[in-house]
Amino acid sequence: MRSADVSVYTPGQVVEETGFSLDTLRYYERIGLLEPIGRNAAGQRRFTQQDVGWLGMLRCLRGTGMPIAEMLRFAELTRAGDHTFRERIALLEAHDRRVEEQVDNLREQQVAIRNKIRYYHSVAG
Amino acid sequence: MRSADVSVYTPGQVVEETGFSLDTLRYYERIGLLEPIGRNAAGQRRFTQQDVGWLGMLRCLRGTGMPIAEMLRFAELTRAGDHTFRERIALLEAHDRRVEEQVDNLREQQVAIRNKIRYYHSVAG
DNA sequence: CTGCAGGCTGGAGTTCACTCCAGGTCAAGC
DNA sequence: GCTTGACCTGGAGTGAACTCCAGCCTGCAG
């Protein structure tokens, strides 16, 4: 029987889906951002649907500038179980505020950049 | 006579105004992001109004994620004279587009984070 | 049977952007 | 006259987040 392997992903497929490089996936596993990934008989990683979902969360946090150390904390809270919901909320809300600041900041500096562009246009003819 | 030194800034004042650290200012001068800064008799830097203005531009570009290498290119264009206006415009417009992408990206991922927060609220009671 | 793609490991190396350090100069206040 | 604080230099060190490497294995296409 071929793989109708219910929702199991090879490393290559996970790279494809998440945009993380293979090295990054191994690195994340090493440092504990991912729980130890399951293996097939040959010792190769086989990611579950859950693993991929968690990676999606990580991509989102990384993509908004959360440092690895804080993601690690989040990972630990998540592993610790349901009694950590409040802490996880606090962590994400704090991060959300930082994202908001980032956006405001970018918008503000973008105005300055656009002014500069307009100035250059005015003097460059 | 004390300093009515027309618009000249000590390193400390520039740190204060620009938010760059003293080490960063020296580093920027070393790598050529700043032209050689003028000195007083004792060999200490004295920044002009122009220097401070240029640093403001740099802060803006850095703050929006432009890598040093590209700021260096911008600095070179600026030094090269008025015939580089078009290239400078192109560079800044390209950067502006990247800033726009950054903002869109952040906003998009922020939605995911907020959904997660809402989910946690719903299960944490 | 051979070759190759796609994995594996532990550990070293890379990039970026600073940041720190030891040892020294100089001007001003006590 | 001495101390203090702001500043100087060249060069080394740092931290974050990967990224690369050598050497190995294994399953499958031709």
Short mmCIF file of C-alpha atoms (C1' of nucleotides) in Angstrom, two decimals:
data_model
loop_
_atom_site.label_atom_id
_atom_site.label_comp_id
_atom_site.label_asym_id
_atom_site.label_seq_id
_atom_site.Cartn_x
_atom_site.Cartn_y
_atom_site.Cartn_z
CA MET A 1 0.00 0.00 0.00
CA ARG A 2 1.24 3.47 -0.91
CA SER A 3 0.94 6.41 1.40
CA ALA A 4 -2.58 7.26 2.22
CA ASP A 5 -0.52 7.98 5.35
CA VAL A 6 -3.16 10.07 7.01
CA SER A 7 -1.83 13.62 7.06
CA VAL A 8 1.85 12.97 7.46
CA TYR A 9 4.36 15.28 5.83
CA THR A 10 7.92 14.67 4.69
CA PRO A 11 10.50 17.34 5.49
CA GLY A 12 10.39 18.47 1.89
CA GLN A 13 6.65 18.96 2.01
CA VAL A 14 6.91 20.95 5.22
CA VAL A 15 9.55 23.19 3.68
CA GLU A 16 7.16 23.74 0.82
CA GLU A 17 4.18 24.49 3.04
CA THR A 18 5.75 26.59 5.74
CA GLY A 19 8.50 28.41 3.91
CA PHE A 20 11.02 27.45 6.59
CA SER A 21 14.20 25.88 5.27
CA LEU A 22 15.06 22.31 6.12
CA ASP A 23 17.94 23.53 8.25
CA THR A 24 15.64 25.87 10.10
CA LEU A 25 13.20 23.07 10.82
CA ARG A 26 15.99 20.95 12.29
CA TYR A 27 17.29 23.95 14.19
CA TYR A 28 13.86 24.64 15.66
CA GLU A 29 13.56 21.04 16.73
CA ARG A 30 17.01 21.09 18.30
CA ILE A 31 16.34 24.14 20.41
CA GLY A 32 12.93 22.90 21.46
CA LEU A 33 10.65 25.17 19.48
CA LEU A 34 9.27 21.97 18.04
CA GLU A 35 8.70 18.88 20.10
CA PRO A 36 10.73 15.94 18.85
CA ILE A 37 9.32 15.12 15.44
CA GLY A 38 8.20 11.54 14.78
CA ARG A 39 10.33 9.32 12.57
CA ASN A 40 9.68 6.57 10.06
CA ALA A 41 11.52 3.23 10.14
CA ALA A 42 14.54 4.77 8.41
CA GLY A 43 14.85 7.55 10.96
CA GLN A 44 13.48 10.26 8.69
CA ARG A 45 11.17 12.91 10.05
CA ARG A 46 7.47 12.65 9.43
CA PHE A 47 5.57 15.74 10.46
CA THR A 48 1.98 15.49 11.58
CA GLN A 49 -0.79 17.90 10.72
CA GLN A 50 -0.38 19.31 14.22
CA ASP A 51 3.33 19.91 13.72
CA VAL A 52 2.56 21.81 10.55
CA GLY A 53 -0.11 23.84 12.31
CA TRP A 54 2.27 24.76 15.09
CA LEU A 55 4.85 25.76 12.49
CA GLY A 56 2.25 28.05 10.99
CA MET A 57 1.91 29.76 14.33
CA LEU A 58 5.68 30.06 14.59
CA ARG A 59 5.93 31.54 11.12
CA CYS A 60 3.38 34.10 12.12
CA LEU A 61 5.21 35.05 15.31
CA ARG A 62 8.60 35.15 13.62
CA GLY A 63 7.17 37.12 10.73
CA THR A 64 6.01 39.77 13.14
CA GLY A 65 9.40 39.97 14.78
CA MET A 66 9.03 37.89 17.90
CA PRO A 67 12.47 36.77 19.08
CA ILE A 68 13.19 33.05 19.31
CA ALA A 69 13.58 33.25 23.08
CA GLU A 70 10.02 34.45 23.45
CA MET A 71 8.65 31.87 21.05
CA LEU A 72 10.41 29.32 23.18
CA ARG A 73 8.58 30.61 26.21
CA PHE A 74 5.34 30.39 24.30
CA ALA A 75 6.16 26.85 23.27
CA GLU A 76 6.80 25.89 26.88
CA LEU A 77 3.53 27.42 28.03
CA THR A 78 1.71 25.57 25.30
CA ARG A 79 3.29 22.28 26.28
CA ALA A 80 2.58 22.88 29.95
CA GLY A 81 -1.13 22.47 29.38
CA ASP A 82 -4.44 24.22 29.70
CA HIS A 83 -3.72 26.04 32.93
CA THR A 84 -1.39 28.40 31.01
CA PHE A 85 -4.03 29.97 28.81
CA ARG A 86 -3.94 33.24 30.66
CA GLU A 87 -0.20 33.54 30.36
CA ARG A 88 -0.35 32.72 26.70
CA ILE A 89 -2.98 35.39 26.21
CA ALA A 90 -0.81 37.91 28.04
CA LEU A 91 2.18 37.02 25.92
CA LEU A 92 0.28 37.28 22.66
CA GLU A 93 -1.44 40.49 23.66
CA ALA A 94 1.88 42.08 24.54
CA HIS A 95 3.21 40.96 21.21
CA ASP A 96 0.14 42.29 19.45
CA ARG A 97 0.81 45.69 20.96
CA ARG A 98 4.37 45.59 19.71
CA VAL A 99 3.14 44.71 16.25
CA GLU A 100 0.81 47.69 16.42
CA GLU A 101 3.73 49.91 17.34
CA GLN A 102 5.77 48.52 14.52
CA VAL A 103 3.03 49.34 12.05
CA ASP A 104 2.62 52.87 13.40
CA ASN A 105 6.33 53.37 13.28
CA LEU A 106 6.63 52.16 9.71
CA ARG A 107 3.75 54.33 8.59
CA GLU A 108 5.28 57.36 10.23
CA GLN A 109 8.70 56.87 8.69
CA GLN A 110 7.11 56.06 5.38
CA VAL A 111 5.72 59.58 5.34
CA ALA A 112 9.23 60.95 5.72
CA ILE A 113 10.52 58.74 2.93
CA ARG A 114 7.73 59.78 0.63
CA ASN A 115 8.43 63.43 1.37
CA LYS A 116 12.02 62.83 0.41
CA ILE A 117 10.92 61.18 -2.80
CA ARG A 118 8.65 64.09 -3.58
CA TYR A 119 11.46 66.49 -2.86
CA TYR A 120 13.76 64.62 -5.22
CA HIS A 121 11.09 64.67 -7.88
CA SER A 122 10.74 68.40 -7.47
CA VAL A 123 14.43 69.08 -7.90
CA ALA A 124 15.12 66.40 -10.49
CA GLY A 125 12.48 67.80 -12.82
CA MET B 1 33.29 83.65 24.53
CA ARG B 2 31.26 80.53 25.22
CA SER B 3 29.72 78.47 22.49
CA ALA B 4 27.28 80.35 20.38
CA ASP B 5 29.02 77.89 17.99
CA VAL B 6 26.51 78.19 15.21
CA SER B 7 24.72 74.85 15.03
CA VAL B 8 27.51 72.52 16.00
CA TYR B 9 26.75 69.41 17.99
CA THR B 10 28.94 67.38 20.32
CA PRO B 11 28.75 63.59 20.05
CA GLY B 12 26.68 63.53 23.22
CA GLN B 13 24.14 65.93 21.77
CA VAL B 14 23.88 63.90 18.59
CA VAL B 15 23.29 60.74 20.59
CA GLU B 16 20.54 62.60 22.37
CA GLU B 17 18.94 63.92 19.19
CA THR B 18 19.20 60.94 16.89
CA GLY B 19 18.90 58.03 19.25
CA PHE B 20 21.97 56.38 17.74
CA SER B 21 24.57 55.28 20.25
CA LEU B 22 28.00 56.89 20.29
CA ASP B 23 29.50 53.63 19.10
CA THR B 24 27.03 53.45 16.26
CA LEU B 25 27.89 56.98 15.17
CA ARG B 26 31.57 56.10 15.08
CA TYR B 27 30.78 52.86 13.29
CA TYR B 28 28.72 54.66 10.66
CA GLU B 29 31.54 57.09 10.06
CA ARG B 30 34.06 54.27 9.78
CA ILE B 31 32.14 52.40 7.15
CA GLY B 32 31.38 55.53 5.20
CA LEU B 33 27.71 56.03 5.95
CA LEU B 34 28.75 59.40 7.27
CA GLU B 35 31.37 61.51 5.63
CA PRO B 36 34.33 62.19 7.89
CA ILE B 37 32.97 64.33 10.70
CA GLY B 38 34.71 67.62 11.46
CA ARG B 39 36.90 67.88 14.55
CA ASN B 40 37.74 70.55 17.08
CA ALA B 41 41.30 71.37 18.11
CA ALA B 42 41.36 68.44 20.50
CA GLY B 43 40.34 65.97 17.83
CA GLN B 44 36.80 65.56 19.10
CA ARG B 45 33.90 65.30 16.65
CA ARG B 46 31.71 68.29 16.04
CA PHE B 47 28.64 67.46 14.00
CA THR B 48 27.06 70.08 11.78
CA GLN B 49 23.36 70.65 11.29
CA GLN B 50 23.72 68.84 7.98
CA ASP B 51 25.32 65.82 9.61
CA VAL B 52 22.42 65.63 12.02
CA GLY B 53 19.93 65.97 9.19
CA TRP B 54 21.59 63.15 7.30
CA LEU B 55 21.51 61.02 10.43
CA GLY B 56 17.80 61.66 10.62
CA MET B 57 17.45 60.23 7.14
CA LEU B 58 19.55 57.21 8.13
CA ARG B 59 17.46 56.63 11.22
CA CYS B 60 14.41 56.63 9.07
CA LEU B 61 15.83 54.15 6.58
CA ARG B 62 17.21 51.86 9.27
CA GLY B 63 13.97 52.06 11.20
CA THR B 64 12.12 50.78 8.17
CA GLY B 65 14.52 47.90 7.75
CA MET B 66 16.86 49.04 5.03
CA PRO B 67 20.10 47.06 5.28
CA ILE B 68 23.34 48.97 5.82
CA ALA B 69 24.67 47.93 2.42
CA GLU B 70 21.81 49.70 0.71
CA MET B 71 22.10 52.80 2.87
CA LEU B 72 25.73 52.85 1.83
CA ARG B 73 24.70 52.85 -1.79
CA PHE B 74 22.30 55.68 -1.07
CA ALA B 75 25.06 57.60 0.69
CA GLU B 76 27.33 57.17 -2.30
CA LEU B 77 24.68 58.38 -4.70
CA THR B 78 24.07 61.38 -2.50
CA ARG B 79 27.74 62.23 -2.41
CA ALA B 80 28.09 61.74 -6.14
CA GLY B 81 26.01 64.83 -6.80
CA ASP B 82 22.87 66.07 -8.45
CA HIS B 83 23.01 63.80 -11.46
CA THR B 84 22.03 60.86 -9.25
CA PHE B 85 18.57 62.12 -8.31
CA ARG B 86 16.84 59.58 -10.51
CA GLU B 87 18.74 56.69 -9.01
CA ARG B 88 18.03 57.93 -5.53
CA ILE B 89 14.36 58.19 -6.36
CA ALA B 90 14.39 54.64 -7.71
CA LEU B 91 16.10 53.37 -4.60
CA LEU B 92 13.71 55.10 -2.24
CA GLU B 93 10.67 54.08 -4.23
CA ALA B 94 11.76 50.47 -4.17
CA HIS B 95 12.25 50.76 -0.44
CA ASP B 96 8.88 52.40 -0.05
CA ARG B 97 7.29 49.42 -1.75
CA ARG B 98 9.05 47.08 0.63
CA VAL B 99 7.82 49.11 3.57
CA GLU B 100 4.32 48.83 2.18
CA GLU B 101 4.73 45.07 1.95
CA GLN B 102 6.01 44.94 5.49
CA VAL B 103 2.96 46.79 6.73
CA ASP B 104 0.59 44.56 4.78
CA ASN B 105 2.38 41.52 6.06
CA LEU B 106 2.24 42.66 9.66
CA ARG B 107 -1.44 43.50 9.41
CA GLU B 108 -2.17 40.11 7.91
CA GLN B 109 -0.33 38.16 10.56
CA GLN B 110 -1.78 40.37 13.24
CA VAL B 111 -5.19 39.08 12.26
CA ALA B 112 -4.00 35.52 12.84
CA ILE B 113 -2.54 36.45 16.22
CA ARG B 114 -5.74 38.16 17.27
CA ASN B 115 -7.74 35.14 16.22
CA LYS B 116 -5.51 33.03 18.39
CA ILE B 117 -6.03 35.39 21.30
CA ARG B 118 -9.75 35.28 20.79
CA TYR B 119 -9.64 31.52 20.68
CA TYR B 120 -7.69 31.40 23.94
CA HIS B 121 -10.19 33.75 25.53
CA SER B 122 -13.00 31.48 24.43
CA VAL B 123 -11.48 28.37 25.95
CA ALA B 124 -9.99 30.02 29.03
CA GLY B 125 -13.36 31.39 30.04
"C1'" DC C 1 23.14 -3.29 -10.08
"C1'" DT C 2 23.86 1.61 -10.15
"C1'" DG C 3 22.88 6.21 -9.43
"C1'" DC C 4 20.58 9.66 -7.43
"C1'" DA C 5 17.37 12.28 -4.62
"C1'" DG C 6 16.29 13.15 -0.30
"C1'" DG C 7 17.15 12.27 4.25
"C1'" DC C 8 20.27 11.90 8.62
"C1'" DT C 9 23.95 13.74 12.36
"C1'" DG C 10 27.03 16.83 15.16
"C1'" DG C 11 29.42 20.55 14.88
"C1'" DA C 12 31.49 24.48 12.66
"C1'" DG C 13 30.85 28.73 10.07
"C1'" DT C 14 28.37 32.93 8.48
"C1'" DT C 15 26.06 37.38 8.37
"C1'" DC C 16 24.50 41.44 10.26
"C1'" DA C 17 24.80 45.27 12.98
"C1'" DC C 18 26.49 46.69 16.28
"C1'" DT C 19 28.98 46.91 21.14
"C1'" DC C 20 32.75 46.70 24.15
"C1'" DC C 21 37.46 47.32 25.65
"C1'" DA C 22 42.10 49.03 27.08
"C1'" DG C 23 44.65 52.65 27.21
"C1'" DG C 24 45.03 57.47 26.20
"C1'" DT C 25 43.93 62.90 25.65
"C1'" DC C 26 41.94 67.14 27.21
"C1'" DA C 27 39.27 70.91 29.71
"C1'" DA C 28 37.08 72.36 33.74
"C1'" DG C 29 35.87 72.37 38.61
"C1'" DC C 30 37.32 71.80 43.47
"C1'" DG D 1 47.50 69.84 41.35
"C1'" DC D 2 44.04 66.29 40.95
"C1'" DT D 3 39.98 64.24 39.64
"C1'" DT D 4 36.20 63.68 36.69
"C1'" DG D 5 33.78 63.21 32.58
"C1'" DA D 6 33.41 63.41 27.83
"C1'" DC D 7 35.80 62.00 24.13
"C1'" DC D 8 39.55 59.51 21.24
"C1'" DT D 9 41.66 55.01 18.69
"C1'" DG D 10 42.15 50.27 16.67
"C1'" DG D 11 40.67 46.08 17.21
"C1'" DA D 12 38.25 42.31 19.42
"C1'" DG D 13 33.88 40.40 20.96
"C1'" DT D 14 28.81 39.69 20.93
"C1'" DG D 15 24.13 37.87 20.03
"C1'" DA D 16 20.69 36.47 17.06
"C1'" DA D 17 19.26 33.36 13.79
"C1'" DC D 18 20.33 30.73 10.94
"C1'" DT D 19 23.26 28.03 7.22
"C1'" DC D 20 26.64 24.96 5.70
"C1'" DC D 21 29.48 20.88 5.75
"C1'" DA D 22 31.39 16.07 5.60
"C1'" DG D 23 30.27 11.75 5.77
"C1'" DC D 24 26.67 8.54 6.04
"C1'" DC D 25 22.10 5.87 4.90
"C1'" DT D 26 18.21 4.25 2.18
"C1'" DG D 27 14.56 3.55 -1.17
"C1'" DC D 28 13.40 3.63 -5.80
"C1'" DA D 29 13.87 4.56 -11.22
"C1'" DG D 30 16.21 2.85 -15.09
#
